[in-house]
Tab-separated table of C-alpha atoms and ligand atoms in Angstrom:
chain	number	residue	atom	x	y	z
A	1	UNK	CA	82.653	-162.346	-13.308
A	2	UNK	CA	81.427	-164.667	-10.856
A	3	UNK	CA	83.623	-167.070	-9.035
A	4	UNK	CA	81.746	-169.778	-6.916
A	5	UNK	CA	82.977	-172.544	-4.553
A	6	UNK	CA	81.518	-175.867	-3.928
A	7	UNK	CA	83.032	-177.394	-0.776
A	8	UNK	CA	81.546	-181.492	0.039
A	9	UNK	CA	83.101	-183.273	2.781
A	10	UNK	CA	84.416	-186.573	1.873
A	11	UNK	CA	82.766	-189.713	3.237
A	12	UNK	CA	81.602	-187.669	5.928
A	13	UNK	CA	79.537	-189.871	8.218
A	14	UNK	CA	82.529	-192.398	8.077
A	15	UNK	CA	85.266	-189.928	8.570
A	16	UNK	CA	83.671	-188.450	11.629
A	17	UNK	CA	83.555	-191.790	13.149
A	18	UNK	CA	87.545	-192.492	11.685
A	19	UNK	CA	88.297	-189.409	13.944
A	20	UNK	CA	86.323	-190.560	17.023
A	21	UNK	CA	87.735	-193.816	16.757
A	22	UNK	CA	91.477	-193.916	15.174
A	23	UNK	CA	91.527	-197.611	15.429
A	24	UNK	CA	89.020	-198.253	12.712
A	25	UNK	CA	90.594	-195.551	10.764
A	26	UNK	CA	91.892	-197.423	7.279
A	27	UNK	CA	89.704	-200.364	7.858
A	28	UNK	CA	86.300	-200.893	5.783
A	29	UNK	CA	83.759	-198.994	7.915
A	30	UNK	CA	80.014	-198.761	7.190
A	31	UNK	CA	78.095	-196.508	9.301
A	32	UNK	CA	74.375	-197.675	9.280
A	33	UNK	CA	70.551	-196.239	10.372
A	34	UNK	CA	69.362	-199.519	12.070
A	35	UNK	CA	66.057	-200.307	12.337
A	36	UNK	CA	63.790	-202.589	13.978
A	37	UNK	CA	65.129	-204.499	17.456
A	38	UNK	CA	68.495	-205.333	16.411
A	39	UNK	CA	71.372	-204.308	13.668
A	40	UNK	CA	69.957	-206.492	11.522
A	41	UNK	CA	68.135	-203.998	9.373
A	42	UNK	CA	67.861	-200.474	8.191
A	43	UNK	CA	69.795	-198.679	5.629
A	44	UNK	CA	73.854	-197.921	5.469
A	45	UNK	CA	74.427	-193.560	5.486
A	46	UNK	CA	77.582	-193.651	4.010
A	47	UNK	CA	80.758	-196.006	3.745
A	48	UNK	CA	84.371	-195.071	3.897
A	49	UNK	CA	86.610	-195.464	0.676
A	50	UNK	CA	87.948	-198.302	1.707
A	51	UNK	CA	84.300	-200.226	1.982
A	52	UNK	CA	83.148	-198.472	-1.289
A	53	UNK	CA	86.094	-200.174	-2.612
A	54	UNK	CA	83.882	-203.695	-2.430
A	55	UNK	CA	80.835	-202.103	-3.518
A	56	UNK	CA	79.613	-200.814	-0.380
A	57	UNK	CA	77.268	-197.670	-0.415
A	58	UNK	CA	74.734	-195.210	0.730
A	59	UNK	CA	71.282	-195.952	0.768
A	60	UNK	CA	72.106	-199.964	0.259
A	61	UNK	CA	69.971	-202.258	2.853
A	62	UNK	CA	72.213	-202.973	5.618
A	63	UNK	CA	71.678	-207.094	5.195
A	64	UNK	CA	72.771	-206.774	1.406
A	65	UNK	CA	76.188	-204.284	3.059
A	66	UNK	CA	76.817	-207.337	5.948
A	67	UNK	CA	76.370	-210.187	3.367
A	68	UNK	CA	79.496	-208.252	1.047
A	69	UNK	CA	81.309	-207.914	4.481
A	70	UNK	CA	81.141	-211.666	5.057
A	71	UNK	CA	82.387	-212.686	1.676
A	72	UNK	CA	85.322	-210.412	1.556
A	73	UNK	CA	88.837	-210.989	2.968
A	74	UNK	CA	89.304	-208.305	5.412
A	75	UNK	CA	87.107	-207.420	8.508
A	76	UNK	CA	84.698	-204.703	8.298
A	77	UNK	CA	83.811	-201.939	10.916
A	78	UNK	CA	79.699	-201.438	11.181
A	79	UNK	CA	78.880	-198.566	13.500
A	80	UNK	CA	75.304	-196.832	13.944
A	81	UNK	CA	75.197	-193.516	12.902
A	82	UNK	CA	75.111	-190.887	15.415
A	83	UNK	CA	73.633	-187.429	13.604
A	84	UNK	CA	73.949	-185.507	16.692
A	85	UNK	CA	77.692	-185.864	16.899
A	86	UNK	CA	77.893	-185.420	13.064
A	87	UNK	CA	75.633	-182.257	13.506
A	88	UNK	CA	78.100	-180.914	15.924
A	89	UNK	CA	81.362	-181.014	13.534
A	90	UNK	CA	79.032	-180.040	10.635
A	91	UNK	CA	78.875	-176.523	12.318
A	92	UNK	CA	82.415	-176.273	12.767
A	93	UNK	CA	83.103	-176.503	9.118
A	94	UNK	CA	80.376	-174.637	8.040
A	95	UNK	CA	81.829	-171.596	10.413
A	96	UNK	CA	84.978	-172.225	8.764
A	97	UNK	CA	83.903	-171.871	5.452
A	98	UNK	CA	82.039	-168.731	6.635
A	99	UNK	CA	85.546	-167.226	7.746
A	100	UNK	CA	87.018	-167.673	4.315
A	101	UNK	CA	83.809	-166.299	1.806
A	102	UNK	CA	81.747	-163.436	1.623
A	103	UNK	CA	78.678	-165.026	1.072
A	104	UNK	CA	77.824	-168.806	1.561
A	105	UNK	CA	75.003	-171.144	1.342
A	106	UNK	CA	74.595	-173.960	3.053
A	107	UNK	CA	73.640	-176.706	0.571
A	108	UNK	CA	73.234	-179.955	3.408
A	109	UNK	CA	75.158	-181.318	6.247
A	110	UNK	CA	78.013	-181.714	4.521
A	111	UNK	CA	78.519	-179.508	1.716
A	112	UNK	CA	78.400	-175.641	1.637
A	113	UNK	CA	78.364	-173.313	-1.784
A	114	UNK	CA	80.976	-169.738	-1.405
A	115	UNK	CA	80.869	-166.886	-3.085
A	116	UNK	CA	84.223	-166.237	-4.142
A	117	UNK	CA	83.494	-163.569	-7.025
A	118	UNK	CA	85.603	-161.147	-4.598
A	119	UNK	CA	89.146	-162.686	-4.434
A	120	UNK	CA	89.533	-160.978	-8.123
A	121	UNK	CA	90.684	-164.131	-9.797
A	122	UNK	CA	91.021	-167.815	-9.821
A	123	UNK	CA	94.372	-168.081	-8.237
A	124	UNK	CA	93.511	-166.063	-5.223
A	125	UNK	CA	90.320	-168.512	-5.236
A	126	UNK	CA	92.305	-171.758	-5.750
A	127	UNK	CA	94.911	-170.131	-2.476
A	128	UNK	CA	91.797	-169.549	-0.349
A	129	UNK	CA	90.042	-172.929	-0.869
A	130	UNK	CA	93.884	-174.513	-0.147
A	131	UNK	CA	93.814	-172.436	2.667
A	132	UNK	CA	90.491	-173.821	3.581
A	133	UNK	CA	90.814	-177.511	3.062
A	134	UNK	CA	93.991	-177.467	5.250
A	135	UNK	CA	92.210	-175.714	8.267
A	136	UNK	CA	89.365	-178.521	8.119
A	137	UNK	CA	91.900	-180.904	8.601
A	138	UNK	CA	93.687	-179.246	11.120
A	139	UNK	CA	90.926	-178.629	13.166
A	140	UNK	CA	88.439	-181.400	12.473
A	141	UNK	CA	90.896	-184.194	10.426
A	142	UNK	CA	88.516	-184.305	7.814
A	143	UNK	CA	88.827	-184.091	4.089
A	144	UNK	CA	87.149	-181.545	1.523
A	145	UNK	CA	86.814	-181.987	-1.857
A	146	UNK	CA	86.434	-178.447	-3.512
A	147	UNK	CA	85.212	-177.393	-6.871
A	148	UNK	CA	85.841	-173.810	-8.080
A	149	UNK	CA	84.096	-172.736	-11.645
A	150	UNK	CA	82.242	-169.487	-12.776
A	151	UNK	CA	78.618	-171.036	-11.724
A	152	UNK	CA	77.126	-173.220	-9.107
A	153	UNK	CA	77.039	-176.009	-11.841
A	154	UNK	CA	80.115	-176.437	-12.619
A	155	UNK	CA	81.641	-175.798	-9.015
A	156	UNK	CA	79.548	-178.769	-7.977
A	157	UNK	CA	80.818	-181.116	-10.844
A	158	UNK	CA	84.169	-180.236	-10.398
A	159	UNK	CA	83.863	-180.755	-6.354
A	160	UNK	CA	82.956	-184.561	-7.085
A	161	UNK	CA	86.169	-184.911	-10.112
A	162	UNK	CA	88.458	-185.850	-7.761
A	163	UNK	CA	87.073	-187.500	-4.834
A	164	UNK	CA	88.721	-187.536	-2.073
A	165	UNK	CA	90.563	-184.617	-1.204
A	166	UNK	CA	90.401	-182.713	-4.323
A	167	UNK	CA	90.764	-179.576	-5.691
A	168	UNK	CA	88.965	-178.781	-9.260
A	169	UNK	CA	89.448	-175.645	-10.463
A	170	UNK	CA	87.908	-175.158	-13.987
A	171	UNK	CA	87.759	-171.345	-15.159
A	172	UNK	CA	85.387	-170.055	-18.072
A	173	UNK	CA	87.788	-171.164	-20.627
A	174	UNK	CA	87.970	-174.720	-19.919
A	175	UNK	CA	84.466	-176.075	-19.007
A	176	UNK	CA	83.968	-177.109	-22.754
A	177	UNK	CA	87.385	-179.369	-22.619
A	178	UNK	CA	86.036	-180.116	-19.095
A	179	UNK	CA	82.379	-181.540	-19.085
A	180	UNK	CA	83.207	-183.065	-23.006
A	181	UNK	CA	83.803	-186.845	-21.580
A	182	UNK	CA	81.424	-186.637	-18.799
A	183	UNK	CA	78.422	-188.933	-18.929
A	184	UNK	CA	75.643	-186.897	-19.188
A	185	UNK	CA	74.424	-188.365	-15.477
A	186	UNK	CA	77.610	-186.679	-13.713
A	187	UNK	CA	75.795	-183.257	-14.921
A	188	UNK	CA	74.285	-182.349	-11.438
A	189	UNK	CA	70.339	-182.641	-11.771
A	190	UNK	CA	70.431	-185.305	-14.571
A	191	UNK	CA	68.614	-187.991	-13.304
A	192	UNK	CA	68.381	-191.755	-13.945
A	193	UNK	CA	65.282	-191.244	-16.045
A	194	UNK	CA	66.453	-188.630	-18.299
A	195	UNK	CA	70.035	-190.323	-18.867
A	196	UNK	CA	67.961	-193.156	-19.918
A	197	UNK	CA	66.013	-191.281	-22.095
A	198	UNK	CA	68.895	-189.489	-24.226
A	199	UNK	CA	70.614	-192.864	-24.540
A	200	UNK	CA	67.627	-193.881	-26.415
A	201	UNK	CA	68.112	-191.132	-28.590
A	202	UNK	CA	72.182	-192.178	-28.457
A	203	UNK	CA	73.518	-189.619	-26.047
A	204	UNK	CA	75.606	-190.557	-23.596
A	205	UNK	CA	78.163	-187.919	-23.031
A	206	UNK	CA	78.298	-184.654	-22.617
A	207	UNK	CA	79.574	-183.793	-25.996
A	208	UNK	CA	76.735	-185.341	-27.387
A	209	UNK	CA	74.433	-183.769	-25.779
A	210	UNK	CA	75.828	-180.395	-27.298
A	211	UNK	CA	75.046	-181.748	-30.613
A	212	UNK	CA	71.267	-182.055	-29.744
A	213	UNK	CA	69.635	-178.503	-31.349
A	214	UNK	CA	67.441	-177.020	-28.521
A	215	UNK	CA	64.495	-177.602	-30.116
A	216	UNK	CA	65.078	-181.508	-30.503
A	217	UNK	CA	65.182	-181.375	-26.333
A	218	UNK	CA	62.270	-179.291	-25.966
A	219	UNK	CA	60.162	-181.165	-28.210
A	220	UNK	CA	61.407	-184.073	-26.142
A	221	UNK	CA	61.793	-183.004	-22.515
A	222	UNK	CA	59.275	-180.008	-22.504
A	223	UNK	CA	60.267	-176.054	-22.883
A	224	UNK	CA	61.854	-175.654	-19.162
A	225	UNK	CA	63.620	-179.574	-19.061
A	226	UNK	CA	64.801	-178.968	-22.293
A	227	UNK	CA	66.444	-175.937	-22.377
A	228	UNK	CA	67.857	-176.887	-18.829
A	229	UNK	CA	69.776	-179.985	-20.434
A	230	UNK	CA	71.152	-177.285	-23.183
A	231	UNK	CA	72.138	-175.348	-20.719
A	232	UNK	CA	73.569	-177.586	-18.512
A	233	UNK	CA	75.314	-179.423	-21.607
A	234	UNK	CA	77.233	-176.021	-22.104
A	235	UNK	CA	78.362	-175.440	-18.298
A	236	UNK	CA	75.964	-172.429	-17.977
A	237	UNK	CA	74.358	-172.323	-14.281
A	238	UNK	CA	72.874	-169.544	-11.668
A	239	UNK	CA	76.075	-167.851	-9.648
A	240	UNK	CA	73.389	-166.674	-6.740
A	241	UNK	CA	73.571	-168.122	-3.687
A	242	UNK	CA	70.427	-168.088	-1.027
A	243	UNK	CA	70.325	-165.308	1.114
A	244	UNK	CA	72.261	-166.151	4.263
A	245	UNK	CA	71.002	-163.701	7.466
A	246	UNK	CA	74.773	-162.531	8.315
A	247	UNK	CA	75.651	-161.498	11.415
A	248	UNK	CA	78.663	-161.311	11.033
A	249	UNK	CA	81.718	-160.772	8.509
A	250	UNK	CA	84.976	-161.495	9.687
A	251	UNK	CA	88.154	-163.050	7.453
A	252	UNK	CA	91.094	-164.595	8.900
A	253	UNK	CA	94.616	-166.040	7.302
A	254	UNK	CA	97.265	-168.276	7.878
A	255	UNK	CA	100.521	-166.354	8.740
A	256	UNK	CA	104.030	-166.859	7.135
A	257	UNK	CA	105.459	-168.090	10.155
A	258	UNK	CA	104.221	-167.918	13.912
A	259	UNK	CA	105.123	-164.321	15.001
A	260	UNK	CA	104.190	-161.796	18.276
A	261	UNK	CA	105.558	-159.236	16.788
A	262	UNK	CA	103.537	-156.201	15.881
A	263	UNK	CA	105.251	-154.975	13.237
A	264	UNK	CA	104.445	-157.918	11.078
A	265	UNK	CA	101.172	-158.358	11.948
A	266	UNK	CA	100.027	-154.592	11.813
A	267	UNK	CA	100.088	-154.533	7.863
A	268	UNK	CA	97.797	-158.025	8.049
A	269	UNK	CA	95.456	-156.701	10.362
A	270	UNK	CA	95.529	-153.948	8.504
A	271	UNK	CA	94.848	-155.839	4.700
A	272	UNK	CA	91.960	-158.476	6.701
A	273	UNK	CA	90.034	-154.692	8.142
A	274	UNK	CA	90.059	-153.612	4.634
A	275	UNK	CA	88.611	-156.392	3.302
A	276	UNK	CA	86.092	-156.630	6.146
A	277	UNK	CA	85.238	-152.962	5.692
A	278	UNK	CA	84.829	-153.237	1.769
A	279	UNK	CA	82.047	-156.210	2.610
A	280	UNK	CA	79.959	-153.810	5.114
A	281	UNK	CA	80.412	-151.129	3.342
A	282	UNK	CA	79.064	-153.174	0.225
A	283	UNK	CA	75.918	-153.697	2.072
A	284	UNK	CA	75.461	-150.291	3.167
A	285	UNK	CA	75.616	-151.482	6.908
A	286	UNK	CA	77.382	-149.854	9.895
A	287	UNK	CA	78.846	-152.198	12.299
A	288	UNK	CA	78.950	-151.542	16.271
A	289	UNK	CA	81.260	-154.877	17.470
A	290	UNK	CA	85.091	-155.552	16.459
A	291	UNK	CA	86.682	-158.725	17.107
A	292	UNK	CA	90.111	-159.842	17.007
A	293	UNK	CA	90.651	-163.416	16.152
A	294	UNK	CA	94.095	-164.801	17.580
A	295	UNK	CA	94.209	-168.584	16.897
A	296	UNK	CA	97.912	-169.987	18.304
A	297	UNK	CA	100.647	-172.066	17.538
A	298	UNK	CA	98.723	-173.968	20.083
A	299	UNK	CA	96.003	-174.435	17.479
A	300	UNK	CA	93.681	-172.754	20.347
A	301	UNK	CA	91.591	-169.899	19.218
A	302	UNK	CA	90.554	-167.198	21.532
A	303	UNK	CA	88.671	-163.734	20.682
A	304	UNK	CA	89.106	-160.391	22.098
A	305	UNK	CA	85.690	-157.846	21.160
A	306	UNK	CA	84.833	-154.381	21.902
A	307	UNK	CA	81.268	-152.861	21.206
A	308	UNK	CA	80.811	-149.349	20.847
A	309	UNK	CA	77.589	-146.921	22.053
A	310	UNK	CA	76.258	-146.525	18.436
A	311	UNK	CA	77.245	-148.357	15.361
A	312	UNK	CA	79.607	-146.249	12.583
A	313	UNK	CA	80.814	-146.954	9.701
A	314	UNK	CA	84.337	-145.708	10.234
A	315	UNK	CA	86.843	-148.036	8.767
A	316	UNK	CA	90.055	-146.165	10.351
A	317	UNK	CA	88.673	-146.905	13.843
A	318	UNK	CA	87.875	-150.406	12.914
A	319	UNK	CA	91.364	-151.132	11.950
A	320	UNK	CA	92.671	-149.538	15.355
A	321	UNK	CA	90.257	-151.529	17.235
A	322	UNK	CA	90.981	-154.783	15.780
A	323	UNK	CA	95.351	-153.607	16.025
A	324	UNK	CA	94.630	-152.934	20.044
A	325	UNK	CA	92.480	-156.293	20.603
A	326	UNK	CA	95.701	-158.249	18.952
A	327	UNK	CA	98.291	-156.098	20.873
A	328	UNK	CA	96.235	-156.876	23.846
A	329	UNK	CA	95.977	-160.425	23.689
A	330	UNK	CA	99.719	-160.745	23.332
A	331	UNK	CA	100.201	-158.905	26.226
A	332	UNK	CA	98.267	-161.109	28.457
A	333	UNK	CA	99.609	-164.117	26.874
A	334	UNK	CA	103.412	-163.535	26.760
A	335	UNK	CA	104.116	-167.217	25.951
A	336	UNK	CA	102.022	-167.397	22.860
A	337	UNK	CA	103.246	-166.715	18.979
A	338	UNK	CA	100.049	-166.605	16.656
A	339	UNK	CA	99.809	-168.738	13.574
A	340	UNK	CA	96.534	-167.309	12.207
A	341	UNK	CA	94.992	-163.587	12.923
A	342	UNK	CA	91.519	-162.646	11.587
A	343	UNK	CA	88.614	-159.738	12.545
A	344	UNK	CA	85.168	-159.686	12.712
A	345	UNK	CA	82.520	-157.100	12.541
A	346	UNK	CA	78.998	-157.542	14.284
A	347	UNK	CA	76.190	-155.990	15.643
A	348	UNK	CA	75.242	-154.217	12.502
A	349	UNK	CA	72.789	-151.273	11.922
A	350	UNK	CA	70.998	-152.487	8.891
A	351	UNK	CA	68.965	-149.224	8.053
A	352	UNK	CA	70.960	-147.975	5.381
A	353	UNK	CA	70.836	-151.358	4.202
A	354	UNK	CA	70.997	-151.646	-0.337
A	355	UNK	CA	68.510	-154.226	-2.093
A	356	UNK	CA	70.331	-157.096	-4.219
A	357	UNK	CA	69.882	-154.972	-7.196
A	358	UNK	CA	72.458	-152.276	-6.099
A	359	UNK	CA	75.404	-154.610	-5.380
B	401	LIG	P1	77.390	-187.227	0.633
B	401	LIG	O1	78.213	-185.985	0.562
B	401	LIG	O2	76.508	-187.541	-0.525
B	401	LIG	O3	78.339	-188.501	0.824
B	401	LIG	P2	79.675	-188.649	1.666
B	401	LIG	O4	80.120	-187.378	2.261
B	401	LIG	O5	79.478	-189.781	2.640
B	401	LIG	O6	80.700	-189.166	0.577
B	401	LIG	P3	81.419	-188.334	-0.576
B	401	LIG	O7	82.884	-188.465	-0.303
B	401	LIG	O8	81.037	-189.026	-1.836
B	401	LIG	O9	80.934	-186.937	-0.505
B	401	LIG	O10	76.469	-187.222	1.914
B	401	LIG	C1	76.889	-186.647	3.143
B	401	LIG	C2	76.391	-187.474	4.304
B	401	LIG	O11	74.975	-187.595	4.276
B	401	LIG	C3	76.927	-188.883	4.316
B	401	LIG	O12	78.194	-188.996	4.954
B	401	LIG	C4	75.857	-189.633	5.049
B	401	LIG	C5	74.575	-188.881	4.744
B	401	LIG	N1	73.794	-189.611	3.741
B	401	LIG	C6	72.772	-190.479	4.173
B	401	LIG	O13	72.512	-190.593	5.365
B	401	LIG	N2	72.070	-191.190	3.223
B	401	LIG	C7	72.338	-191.098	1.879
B	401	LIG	O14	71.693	-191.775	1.063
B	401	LIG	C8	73.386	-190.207	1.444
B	401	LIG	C9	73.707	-190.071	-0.016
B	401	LIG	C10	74.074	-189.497	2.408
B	402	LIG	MG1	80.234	-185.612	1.097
């Protein structure tokens, strides 16, 4: 059974500039493409929570965003937006997403679909995306809002329930009691139009919508729209993500507590190799480069890598590798205590390489 992860940054144009500039940070801030000569113009990207709070929002004219600004009571922060900078962090959190999920797909700037199907259960899924959220904020101060369900559908819908800084988890079982008292519009790829249309024929929730026979939204919506609506109406989505060229497959994890010693981190090196191994073995690739990922109770993360001759698929020597890269960074770095440990394994041999239908 599929597991799948939806992962959407909250208010992320606004929060990237809330990092940058930790004064505006709780004040109404509207982050704006200008156009024409001056500020006057153009169209606002995104608003934090607080601005939404008065109504403020993507997409509105920027004249219409100042004019609420002026008539409120507090003072508003308008900055320009600045996509290069935004582009920047965006690849940070999509590499961190990579480190926790097999396979991923990047949906848009902000928002990033995981393949979670291999963490055996919802729990372990819930742990990782908790484990995930936390290291976006560590390292970038941002906030995710993550959805977890057995489809792409539903992972998306429960991403936006509890905006910001949420985490939906909503297993086969309860995506009935789930998507019941949702208007049919919060069903990702309902549109305006077609919300419009089933509340002419007195649908407005999600329930209702179940109570529509297929043929009644066929005859109505066409063969394809229609039976997309039932579909959707009963939580049933695609689980495949698009192919994503990997060069790598690595998987790191939060330690216990901050340790040097060996001894405990042997067995974790050991369990993250495994796991590493059982994904390029999965693909019927050999790998060639191991990397050992030592990130520090300084938050700093540095990488030790060895490449051999010819690429193997031995998983013993991977797991020895990756042991002597850790052991060898703590030797040059007496001082240090690691909070996280991860591998990697790179520079694959793709020739033995199984189609999608073998997985
Ligand atoms: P979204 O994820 O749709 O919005 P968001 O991250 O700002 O807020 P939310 O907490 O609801 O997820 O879009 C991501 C970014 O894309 C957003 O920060 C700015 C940009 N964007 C635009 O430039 N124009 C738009 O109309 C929208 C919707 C987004
Ligand atoms: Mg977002």
């Amino acid at each position: 059974m599929a597991i799948i992860a939806h992962i959407d940054l909250d208010a992320f144009f606004a929060s990237c500039e809330e990092q940058r500039d930790p004064d505006a940070a709780g004040q109404p801030l509207v982050v704006c493409n200008y156009a024409g000569r001056d500020d006057s113009g153009g169209a606002v990207t995104t608003a934090n929570y607080p601005a939404r709070e008065h109504g403020i929002q993507s997409a509105m004219p920027v004249p219409e965003a100042r004019n609420i600004a002026a008539e409120a009571d507090v003072e508003f922060v308008f900055t320009e937006a600045d996509h290069d900078f935004y582009k920047a962090v965006s690849e940070r959190v999509h590499a961190l997403v990579a480190e926790m999920a097999d396979d991923i797909e990047r949906a848009s700037i902000d928002e990033a679909y995981a393949d979670l199907s291999d963490r055996g259960g919802y729990d372990a899924a819930e742990a990782a995306m908790q484990e995930l959220k936390d290291e976006i904020k560590a390292q970038e101060g941002l906030t995710a809002s993550v959805g977890i369900g057995p489809n792409r559908l539903v992972a998306k819908i429960a991403s936006d329930h509890d905006k910001p800084d949420g985490l939906t988890v909503v297993p086969p079982g309860e995506i009935d009691g789930f998507l019941a008292d949702l208007s049919v519009e919060e069903l990702h790829g309902v549109g305006p139009k077609t919300a419009a249309e089933l509340a002419d024929m007195g649908v407005g929730t999600v329930r209702e919508l179940r109570e529509v026979p297929a043929q009644r939204l066929v005859r109505r919506f066409g063969e394809s729209a229609g039976m997309a609506l039932y579909e959707k109406a009963r939580g049933e989505g695609s689980t495949e993500l698009e192919e994503d060229e990997r060069k790598q497959l690595s998987r790191i994890t939060t330690l216990d507590r901050g340790t040097r010693a060996m001894r405990e981190l042997r067995p974790v090196v050991r369990d993250l190799s495994g796991e590493v191994m059982d994904r390029v073995e999965r693909r019927g690739w050999r790998y060639a480069t191991v990397t050992a990922l030592c990130i520090t109770d300084q938050h700093d993360t540095r990488s030790r890598s060895r490449t051999f001759k010819a690429a193997t698929a031995d998983r013993e020597r991977f797991y020895r590798t990756a042991e002597e890269l850790v052991a060898a960074f703590l030797d040059e770095h007496p001082d240090r205590t690691l909070r996280r440990v991860g591998v990697r394994a790179a520079g694959f041999d793709r020739s033995g390489q199984r189609t999608l239908g073998d997985f």
